[in-house]
Amino acid sequence: HVQRLLYHQVDSPDGRRTLRAPPFFTANNGNESQFFPVGGEAERRLSFFASSLTTALPEPLPVDAMPTFTVLVPHYSEKILLSLREIIREEDQNTRVTLLEYLKQLHPVEWDNFVKDTKILAEESETTTFDATQSTNEKSGNKRTDDLPFYCIGFKTAAPEYTLRTRIWASLRAQTLYRTVSGMMNYSKAIKLLYRVENPQIVQRFAGNTDRLERELERMSRRKFKFTVSMQRYAKFNKEELENAEFLLRAYPDLQIAYLDEEPAPKGGDPRLFSTLIDGHSEIDEQTGKRKPKF
């Protein structure tokens, strides 16, 4: 019975070695009823899985030859990036748990690592000197007290660079557009890495010029992958939403945002609508503060 569960190497008609599926899953000898109910879903699933293991995989294409693909994500009023108020305030009067506390309980190890990284950044930027005459116990007690804000809300000073880190940490673990964008943009990183591994001569060609090498990798990544967010309300975003959208474009310059721009209607006429496209490389209009459309 064990042999009927094993895969065996056999010669294929074209002379190559291949795997033969175990007869336990493929032979119709009437013994299946000993293990599965007649017409059972378990038999269908296991048989399909076993057969798929012997399916010949196609030869992978190099990055140069792979087809270009675009990911389109619709967005209407979903949260782009959580605000600090949404993270640290209580949802309503009936709960005493903030969103940040809830996420900390779900991801304790990740929060602990985040706090350690934040403390290192804070220590590097601190210029405060401590009294050398303090005893070890006093220093230890003061350190524990000083570290409390880090473990509670992720920062000790309300500087934008620290509060933004906490907002990003929470947004990456909630249902936000930032989480979707950051995950999808990993395609770009993967393409650049794969292209570099497949073409080691590129590294030699640029002879240590990391800037030119990075530009070449980015060029290939832009050729093969596009990520577009269809922001239906972008033209009517409030100040906070515009700031969050701008943060996305600065964090991911290759991200594209498509939206409808509306031209005011002339007297007695109808407004004109234009399909527009911007990305992180688009110029900023000094008058409006918005990105100038590329199309």
Short mmCIF file of N, CA and C in Angstrom, two decimals, residues 30-189:
data_model
loop_
_atom_site.label_atom_id
_atom_site.label_comp_id
_atom_site.label_asym_id
_atom_site.label_seq_id
_atom_site.Cartn_x
_atom_site.Cartn_y
_atom_site.Cartn_z
N GLY A 30 -11.47 0.44 -7.93
CA GLY A 30 -12.56 0.20 -7.00
C GLY A 30 -12.15 0.18 -5.55
N ASN A 31 -10.87 0.45 -5.24
CA ASN A 31 -10.44 0.42 -3.85
C ASN A 31 -10.61 1.77 -3.15
N GLU A 32 -11.02 2.80 -3.91
CA GLU A 32 -11.13 4.11 -3.29
C GLU A 32 -12.15 4.12 -2.16
N SER A 33 -13.16 3.29 -2.28
CA SER A 33 -14.22 3.29 -1.26
C SER A 33 -13.69 2.88 0.10
N GLN A 34 -12.51 2.23 0.14
CA GLN A 34 -11.94 1.85 1.43
C GLN A 34 -11.42 3.08 2.18
N PHE A 35 -11.10 4.13 1.43
CA PHE A 35 -10.50 5.30 2.06
C PHE A 35 -11.39 6.54 1.98
N PHE A 36 -12.21 6.67 0.94
CA PHE A 36 -13.05 7.84 0.76
C PHE A 36 -14.49 7.41 0.60
N PRO A 37 -15.43 8.23 1.04
CA PRO A 37 -16.84 7.96 0.73
C PRO A 37 -17.08 8.16 -0.76
N VAL A 38 -18.05 7.46 -1.28
CA VAL A 38 -18.34 7.53 -2.72
C VAL A 38 -18.74 8.96 -3.08
N GLY A 39 -18.05 9.50 -4.11
CA GLY A 39 -18.37 10.85 -4.55
C GLY A 39 -18.01 11.91 -3.54
N GLY A 40 -17.13 11.59 -2.61
CA GLY A 40 -16.79 12.54 -1.56
C GLY A 40 -15.91 13.68 -2.06
N GLU A 41 -16.01 14.83 -1.39
CA GLU A 41 -15.20 15.99 -1.76
C GLU A 41 -13.74 15.76 -1.44
N ALA A 42 -13.44 14.97 -0.39
CA ALA A 42 -12.05 14.71 -0.03
C ALA A 42 -11.33 13.97 -1.14
N GLU A 43 -12.00 13.00 -1.76
CA GLU A 43 -11.38 12.25 -2.87
C GLU A 43 -11.06 13.19 -4.03
N ARG A 44 -11.99 14.05 -4.37
CA ARG A 44 -11.78 14.96 -5.50
C ARG A 44 -10.60 15.89 -5.24
N ARG A 45 -10.54 16.45 -4.05
CA ARG A 45 -9.49 17.42 -3.75
C ARG A 45 -8.12 16.76 -3.71
N LEU A 46 -8.02 15.62 -3.04
CA LEU A 46 -6.72 14.95 -2.93
C LEU A 46 -6.25 14.44 -4.28
N SER A 47 -7.18 13.91 -5.08
CA SER A 47 -6.80 13.43 -6.41
C SER A 47 -6.32 14.57 -7.30
N PHE A 48 -7.00 15.69 -7.24
CA PHE A 48 -6.59 16.85 -8.04
C PHE A 48 -5.22 17.36 -7.59
N PHE A 49 -5.01 17.41 -6.27
CA PHE A 49 -3.72 17.88 -5.74
C PHE A 49 -2.60 16.95 -6.17
N ALA A 50 -2.82 15.63 -6.06
CA ALA A 50 -1.78 14.68 -6.44
C ALA A 50 -1.46 14.77 -7.92
N SER A 51 -2.48 14.94 -8.74
CA SER A 51 -2.24 15.05 -10.19
C SER A 51 -1.49 16.33 -10.53
N SER A 52 -1.77 17.41 -9.80
CA SER A 52 -1.11 18.68 -10.10
C SER A 52 0.38 18.63 -9.79
N LEU A 53 0.79 17.75 -8.87
CA LEU A 53 2.21 17.66 -8.53
C LEU A 53 3.04 17.12 -9.69
N THR A 54 2.42 16.40 -10.60
CA THR A 54 3.15 15.84 -11.73
C THR A 54 3.02 16.68 -13.00
N THR A 55 2.31 17.80 -12.90
CA THR A 55 2.16 18.66 -14.07
C THR A 55 3.49 19.31 -14.43
N ALA A 56 3.86 19.23 -15.67
CA ALA A 56 5.13 19.81 -16.11
C ALA A 56 5.04 21.33 -16.07
N LEU A 57 6.00 21.96 -15.40
CA LEU A 57 6.02 23.41 -15.29
C LEU A 57 6.65 24.03 -16.53
N PRO A 58 6.09 25.10 -17.06
CA PRO A 58 6.70 25.74 -18.23
C PRO A 58 8.02 26.41 -17.85
N GLU A 59 8.89 26.55 -18.83
CA GLU A 59 10.16 27.21 -18.59
C GLU A 59 9.91 28.69 -18.27
N PRO A 60 10.49 29.19 -17.17
CA PRO A 60 10.27 30.60 -16.82
C PRO A 60 10.95 31.53 -17.80
N LEU A 61 10.30 32.67 -18.06
CA LEU A 61 10.87 33.67 -18.95
C LEU A 61 11.79 34.61 -18.17
N PRO A 62 12.85 35.08 -18.77
CA PRO A 62 13.67 36.10 -18.11
C PRO A 62 12.91 37.41 -18.01
N VAL A 63 13.38 38.30 -17.17
CA VAL A 63 12.68 39.58 -16.97
C VAL A 63 12.57 40.35 -18.28
N ASP A 64 13.60 40.29 -19.10
CA ASP A 64 13.58 40.99 -20.39
C ASP A 64 12.39 40.57 -21.25
N ALA A 65 12.03 39.28 -21.19
CA ALA A 65 11.00 38.74 -22.08
C ALA A 65 9.63 38.63 -21.42
N MET A 66 9.54 38.91 -20.14
CA MET A 66 8.25 38.77 -19.47
C MET A 66 7.28 39.85 -19.94
N PRO A 67 5.99 39.55 -19.99
CA PRO A 67 5.02 40.56 -20.44
C PRO A 67 4.86 41.67 -19.42
N THR A 68 4.55 42.84 -19.91
CA THR A 68 4.27 43.98 -19.04
C THR A 68 2.88 43.82 -18.42
N PHE A 69 2.74 44.17 -17.17
CA PHE A 69 1.43 44.08 -16.54
C PHE A 69 1.18 45.30 -15.66
N THR A 70 -0.09 45.65 -15.53
CA THR A 70 -0.51 46.81 -14.75
C THR A 70 -1.53 46.36 -13.72
N VAL A 71 -1.37 46.83 -12.50
CA VAL A 71 -2.32 46.55 -11.42
C VAL A 71 -3.16 47.81 -11.20
N LEU A 72 -4.47 47.67 -11.25
CA LEU A 72 -5.39 48.79 -11.07
C LEU A 72 -6.20 48.57 -9.80
N VAL A 73 -6.13 49.52 -8.88
CA VAL A 73 -6.85 49.43 -7.61
C VAL A 73 -7.84 50.59 -7.52
N PRO A 74 -9.12 50.30 -7.36
CA PRO A 74 -10.10 51.39 -7.20
C PRO A 74 -10.08 51.94 -5.77
N HIS A 75 -10.30 53.23 -5.64
CA HIS A 75 -10.34 53.86 -4.32
C HIS A 75 -11.41 54.94 -4.33
N TYR A 76 -12.24 54.91 -3.29
CA TYR A 76 -13.28 55.94 -3.19
C TYR A 76 -13.11 56.75 -1.90
N SER A 77 -13.51 56.18 -0.79
CA SER A 77 -13.40 56.91 0.48
C SER A 77 -12.67 56.11 1.54
N GLU A 78 -12.01 55.03 1.15
CA GLU A 78 -11.28 54.22 2.12
C GLU A 78 -10.12 55.03 2.71
N LYS A 79 -9.74 54.69 3.91
CA LYS A 79 -8.66 55.39 4.59
C LYS A 79 -7.35 55.18 3.83
N ILE A 80 -6.63 56.27 3.60
CA ILE A 80 -5.33 56.18 2.96
C ILE A 80 -4.26 55.91 4.00
N LEU A 81 -4.24 56.72 5.04
CA LEU A 81 -3.27 56.57 6.13
C LEU A 81 -3.98 56.98 7.41
N LEU A 82 -3.86 56.17 8.45
CA LEU A 82 -4.53 56.47 9.71
C LEU A 82 -3.91 57.71 10.34
N SER A 83 -4.75 58.57 10.89
CA SER A 83 -4.26 59.74 11.61
C SER A 83 -3.88 59.33 13.03
N LEU A 84 -3.09 60.18 13.67
CA LEU A 84 -2.67 59.88 15.04
C LEU A 84 -3.87 59.84 15.98
N ARG A 85 -4.82 60.71 15.75
CA ARG A 85 -6.02 60.74 16.60
C ARG A 85 -6.80 59.43 16.49
N GLU A 86 -6.92 58.89 15.30
CA GLU A 86 -7.65 57.63 15.11
C GLU A 86 -6.94 56.46 15.77
N ILE A 87 -5.64 56.57 15.93
CA ILE A 87 -4.86 55.45 16.48
C ILE A 87 -4.90 55.42 18.00
N ILE A 88 -4.80 56.58 18.63
CA ILE A 88 -4.62 56.60 20.09
C ILE A 88 -5.87 56.98 20.86
N ARG A 89 -6.96 57.32 20.17
CA ARG A 89 -8.18 57.66 20.89
C ARG A 89 -9.06 56.42 21.03
N GLU A 90 -9.98 56.44 22.00
CA GLU A 90 -10.93 55.35 22.17
C GLU A 90 -12.04 55.48 21.13
N GLU A 91 -12.48 54.35 20.61
CA GLU A 91 -13.46 54.36 19.53
C GLU A 91 -14.79 54.98 19.98
N ASP A 92 -15.26 54.60 21.17
CA ASP A 92 -16.50 55.16 21.68
C ASP A 92 -16.47 55.08 23.20
N GLN A 93 -17.54 55.51 23.83
CA GLN A 93 -17.60 55.55 25.28
C GLN A 93 -17.71 54.17 25.91
N ASN A 94 -18.07 53.17 25.12
CA ASN A 94 -18.28 51.83 25.67
C ASN A 94 -17.03 50.97 25.66
N THR A 95 -15.92 51.50 25.18
CA THR A 95 -14.68 50.72 25.14
C THR A 95 -13.56 51.52 25.75
N ARG A 96 -12.60 50.80 26.30
CA ARG A 96 -11.41 51.43 26.87
C ARG A 96 -10.17 51.00 26.12
N VAL A 97 -10.35 50.45 24.94
CA VAL A 97 -9.23 49.96 24.14
C VAL A 97 -9.10 50.81 22.89
N THR A 98 -7.94 51.40 22.69
CA THR A 98 -7.69 52.17 21.48
C THR A 98 -7.27 51.22 20.36
N LEU A 99 -7.27 51.74 19.15
CA LEU A 99 -6.85 50.93 18.01
C LEU A 99 -5.40 50.50 18.16
N LEU A 100 -4.56 51.40 18.65
CA LEU A 100 -3.15 51.07 18.82
C LEU A 100 -2.98 49.96 19.85
N GLU A 101 -3.72 50.02 20.96
CA GLU A 101 -3.63 48.97 21.98
C GLU A 101 -4.07 47.63 21.40
N TYR A 102 -5.12 47.64 20.59
CA TYR A 102 -5.61 46.42 19.97
C TYR A 102 -4.56 45.82 19.04
N LEU A 103 -3.93 46.66 18.22
CA LEU A 103 -2.90 46.18 17.30
C LEU A 103 -1.67 45.69 18.05
N LYS A 104 -1.35 46.33 19.15
CA LYS A 104 -0.20 45.89 19.96
C LYS A 104 -0.45 44.50 20.53
N GLN A 105 -1.70 44.21 20.91
CA GLN A 105 -2.01 42.88 21.42
C GLN A 105 -1.98 41.83 20.31
N LEU A 106 -2.34 42.23 19.09
CA LEU A 106 -2.31 41.28 17.97
C LEU A 106 -0.89 41.00 17.50
N HIS A 107 -0.02 42.01 17.58
CA HIS A 107 1.35 41.88 17.04
C HIS A 107 2.36 42.30 18.11
N PRO A 108 2.46 41.56 19.21
CA PRO A 108 3.35 41.97 20.31
C PRO A 108 4.83 41.98 19.93
N VAL A 109 5.27 40.98 19.18
CA VAL A 109 6.69 40.90 18.81
C VAL A 109 7.05 42.04 17.85
N GLU A 110 6.19 42.29 16.88
CA GLU A 110 6.46 43.36 15.92
C GLU A 110 6.47 44.72 16.61
N TRP A 111 5.58 44.91 17.58
CA TRP A 111 5.56 46.18 18.31
C TRP A 111 6.83 46.34 19.14
N ASP A 112 7.27 45.28 19.76
CA ASP A 112 8.50 45.34 20.56
C ASP A 112 9.70 45.70 19.68
N ASN A 113 9.78 45.11 18.50
CA ASN A 113 10.87 45.44 17.58
C ASN A 113 10.76 46.88 17.09
N PHE A 114 9.54 47.34 16.86
CA PHE A 114 9.32 48.72 16.43
C PHE A 114 9.79 49.70 17.50
N VAL A 115 9.46 49.40 18.75
CA VAL A 115 9.88 50.27 19.85
C VAL A 115 11.40 50.31 19.96
N LYS A 116 12.04 49.16 19.82
CA LYS A 116 13.51 49.12 19.90
C LYS A 116 14.14 49.98 18.80
N ASP A 117 13.60 49.89 17.59
CA ASP A 117 14.13 50.70 16.49
C ASP A 117 13.92 52.19 16.76
N THR A 118 12.74 52.54 17.29
CA THR A 118 12.45 53.94 17.57
C THR A 118 13.36 54.48 18.66
N LYS A 119 13.63 53.68 19.68
CA LYS A 119 14.52 54.11 20.76
C LYS A 119 15.92 54.36 20.24
N ILE A 120 16.38 53.51 19.32
CA ILE A 120 17.71 53.71 18.74
C ILE A 120 17.76 55.02 17.97
N LEU A 121 16.71 55.31 17.19
CA LEU A 121 16.66 56.57 16.45
C LEU A 121 16.64 57.76 17.39
N ALA A 122 15.88 57.62 18.49
CA ALA A 122 15.79 58.73 19.44
C ALA A 122 17.11 58.96 20.15
N GLU A 123 17.80 57.86 20.50
CA GLU A 123 19.08 58.00 21.19
C GLU A 123 20.13 58.64 20.29
N GLU A 124 20.06 58.35 18.99
CA GLU A 124 21.03 58.93 18.06
C GLU A 124 20.83 60.43 17.91
N SER A 125 19.60 60.90 18.05
CA SER A 125 19.32 62.32 17.86
C SER A 125 19.31 63.11 19.16
N GLU A 126 19.39 62.41 20.28
CA GLU A 126 19.36 63.10 21.56
C GLU A 126 20.69 63.78 21.84
N THR A 127 20.62 64.96 22.41
CA THR A 127 21.84 65.68 22.81
C THR A 127 21.88 65.92 24.31
N THR A 128 20.87 65.40 25.01
CA THR A 128 20.80 65.61 26.45
C THR A 128 21.87 64.79 27.15
N THR A 129 22.58 65.38 28.06
CA THR A 129 23.60 64.69 28.85
C THR A 129 23.05 64.38 30.23
N PHE A 130 23.46 63.26 30.77
CA PHE A 130 22.98 62.83 32.08
C PHE A 130 24.06 63.09 33.12
N ASP A 131 23.61 63.30 34.32
CA ASP A 131 24.52 63.55 35.43
C ASP A 131 25.29 62.28 35.75
N ALA A 132 26.61 62.37 35.66
CA ALA A 132 27.45 61.19 35.88
C ALA A 132 27.46 60.75 37.32
N THR A 133 26.97 61.60 38.23
CA THR A 133 26.99 61.24 39.65
C THR A 133 25.78 60.41 40.06
N GLN A 134 24.84 60.19 39.13
CA GLN A 134 23.67 59.39 39.47
C GLN A 134 24.08 57.95 39.72
N SER A 135 23.40 57.32 40.66
CA SER A 135 23.68 55.92 40.95
C SER A 135 23.10 55.04 39.85
N THR A 136 23.54 53.80 39.81
CA THR A 136 23.06 52.86 38.80
C THR A 136 21.56 52.63 38.93
N ASN A 137 21.08 52.52 40.18
CA ASN A 137 19.65 52.30 40.39
C ASN A 137 18.83 53.48 39.91
N GLU A 138 19.36 54.70 40.17
CA GLU A 138 18.63 55.89 39.73
C GLU A 138 18.56 55.95 38.21
N LYS A 139 19.69 55.64 37.55
CA LYS A 139 19.70 55.65 36.10
C LYS A 139 18.76 54.60 35.53
N SER A 140 18.75 53.41 36.18
CA SER A 140 17.87 52.34 35.71
C SER A 140 16.41 52.74 35.86
N GLY A 141 16.09 53.35 37.01
CA GLY A 141 14.72 53.79 37.22
C GLY A 141 14.30 54.88 36.26
N ASN A 142 15.21 55.83 36.02
CA ASN A 142 14.90 56.90 35.07
C ASN A 142 14.71 56.35 33.66
N LYS A 143 15.52 55.36 33.29
CA LYS A 143 15.41 54.79 31.94
C LYS A 143 14.07 54.10 31.75
N ARG A 144 13.64 53.36 32.78
CA ARG A 144 12.34 52.69 32.67
C ARG A 144 11.22 53.72 32.53
N THR A 145 11.34 54.81 33.29
CA THR A 145 10.32 55.86 33.20
C THR A 145 10.34 56.53 31.83
N ASP A 146 11.54 56.79 31.33
CA ASP A 146 11.66 57.44 30.02
C ASP A 146 11.15 56.56 28.89
N ASP A 147 11.24 55.24 29.08
CA ASP A 147 10.84 54.32 28.01
C ASP A 147 9.33 54.08 27.97
N LEU A 148 8.61 54.50 29.00
CA LEU A 148 7.16 54.25 29.03
C LEU A 148 6.43 54.82 27.81
N PRO A 149 6.70 56.07 27.40
CA PRO A 149 5.99 56.58 26.21
C PRO A 149 6.24 55.76 24.96
N PHE A 150 7.46 55.23 24.81
CA PHE A 150 7.76 54.41 23.64
C PHE A 150 6.85 53.20 23.58
N TYR A 151 6.70 52.51 24.71
CA TYR A 151 5.91 51.28 24.73
C TYR A 151 4.40 51.57 24.70
N CYS A 152 4.01 52.78 25.10
CA CYS A 152 2.58 53.12 25.10
C CYS A 152 2.11 53.58 23.72
N ILE A 153 2.81 54.55 23.15
CA ILE A 153 2.34 55.13 21.88
C ILE A 153 3.41 55.12 20.79
N GLY A 154 4.62 54.62 21.09
CA GLY A 154 5.63 54.49 20.05
C GLY A 154 6.56 55.66 19.90
N PHE A 155 6.38 56.71 20.68
CA PHE A 155 7.29 57.86 20.60
C PHE A 155 7.23 58.63 21.92
N LYS A 156 8.28 59.44 22.15
CA LYS A 156 8.34 60.24 23.38
C LYS A 156 8.16 61.72 23.09
N THR A 157 8.62 62.17 21.94
CA THR A 157 8.43 63.55 21.52
C THR A 157 7.51 63.56 20.30
N ALA A 158 6.70 64.62 20.22
CA ALA A 158 5.69 64.68 19.16
C ALA A 158 6.25 65.25 17.86
N ALA A 159 7.51 64.98 17.58
CA ALA A 159 8.10 65.40 16.31
C ALA A 159 7.45 64.62 15.17
N PRO A 160 7.23 65.26 14.02
CA PRO A 160 6.53 64.59 12.91
C PRO A 160 7.17 63.27 12.48
N GLU A 161 8.51 63.20 12.52
CA GLU A 161 9.15 61.97 12.06
C GLU A 161 8.85 60.78 12.97
N TYR A 162 8.57 61.04 14.26
CA TYR A 162 8.26 59.95 15.18
C TYR A 162 6.77 59.60 15.14
N THR A 163 5.91 60.60 15.11
CA THR A 163 4.47 60.30 15.03
C THR A 163 4.12 59.62 13.71
N LEU A 164 4.81 60.00 12.64
CA LEU A 164 4.55 59.37 11.34
C LEU A 164 4.93 57.90 11.36
N ARG A 165 6.01 57.56 12.07
CA ARG A 165 6.40 56.15 12.17
C ARG A 165 5.30 55.33 12.83
N THR A 166 4.70 55.86 13.89
CA THR A 166 3.62 55.14 14.57
C THR A 166 2.40 55.02 13.65
N ARG A 167 2.09 56.08 12.92
CA ARG A 167 0.96 56.04 11.99
C ARG A 167 1.18 54.99 10.91
N ILE A 168 2.40 54.92 10.39
CA ILE A 168 2.70 53.94 9.35
C ILE A 168 2.61 52.53 9.91
N TRP A 169 3.15 52.32 11.11
CA TRP A 169 3.12 50.98 11.72
C TRP A 169 1.68 50.51 11.86
N ALA A 170 0.81 51.37 12.35
CA ALA A 170 -0.59 50.99 12.53
C ALA A 170 -1.30 50.83 11.18
N SER A 171 -1.00 51.70 10.23
CA SER A 171 -1.66 51.64 8.93
C SER A 171 -1.31 50.37 8.17
N LEU A 172 -0.09 49.86 8.38
CA LEU A 172 0.32 48.63 7.72
C LEU A 172 -0.37 47.40 8.31
N ARG A 173 -1.07 47.57 9.41
CA ARG A 173 -1.76 46.45 10.05
C ARG A 173 -3.26 46.69 10.15
N ALA A 174 -3.74 47.64 9.39
CA ALA A 174 -5.17 47.93 9.32
C ALA A 174 -5.59 47.94 7.85
N GLN A 175 -6.88 48.15 7.62
CA GLN A 175 -7.39 48.14 6.24
C GLN A 175 -7.25 49.54 5.65
N THR A 176 -6.07 49.84 5.15
CA THR A 176 -5.78 51.15 4.58
C THR A 176 -5.24 51.00 3.16
N LEU A 177 -5.33 52.08 2.40
CA LEU A 177 -4.77 52.07 1.05
C LEU A 177 -3.25 51.99 1.10
N TYR A 178 -2.66 52.60 2.13
CA TYR A 178 -1.20 52.56 2.25
C TYR A 178 -0.70 51.12 2.35
N ARG A 179 -1.42 50.30 3.06
CA ARG A 179 -1.03 48.89 3.19
C ARG A 179 -1.08 48.19 1.83
N THR A 180 -2.14 48.45 1.06
CA THR A 180 -2.25 47.85 -0.28
C THR A 180 -1.13 48.31 -1.19
N VAL A 181 -0.86 49.62 -1.19
CA VAL A 181 0.17 50.17 -2.07
C VAL A 181 1.54 49.63 -1.70
N SER A 182 1.86 49.62 -0.41
CA SER A 182 3.17 49.14 0.01
C SER A 182 3.38 47.68 -0.34
N GLY A 183 2.31 46.88 -0.28
CA GLY A 183 2.44 45.48 -0.65
C GLY A 183 2.59 45.28 -2.14
N MET A 184 1.78 45.99 -2.93
CA MET A 184 1.85 45.85 -4.38
C MET A 184 3.16 46.37 -4.96
N MET A 185 3.71 47.40 -4.36
CA MET A 185 4.96 47.96 -4.88
C MET A 185 6.14 47.03 -4.64
N ASN A 186 5.94 45.96 -3.90
CA ASN A 186 6.99 44.95 -3.77
C ASN A 186 7.25 44.25 -5.11
N TYR A 187 6.26 44.29 -6.02
CA TYR A 187 6.50 43.76 -7.37
C TYR A 187 7.69 44.47 -8.00
N SER A 188 7.75 45.78 -7.83
CA SER A 188 8.85 46.56 -8.41
C SER A 188 10.19 46.13 -7.82
N LYS A 189 10.23 45.95 -6.51
CA LYS A 189 11.47 45.50 -5.87
C LYS A 189 11.87 44.11 -6.37
#
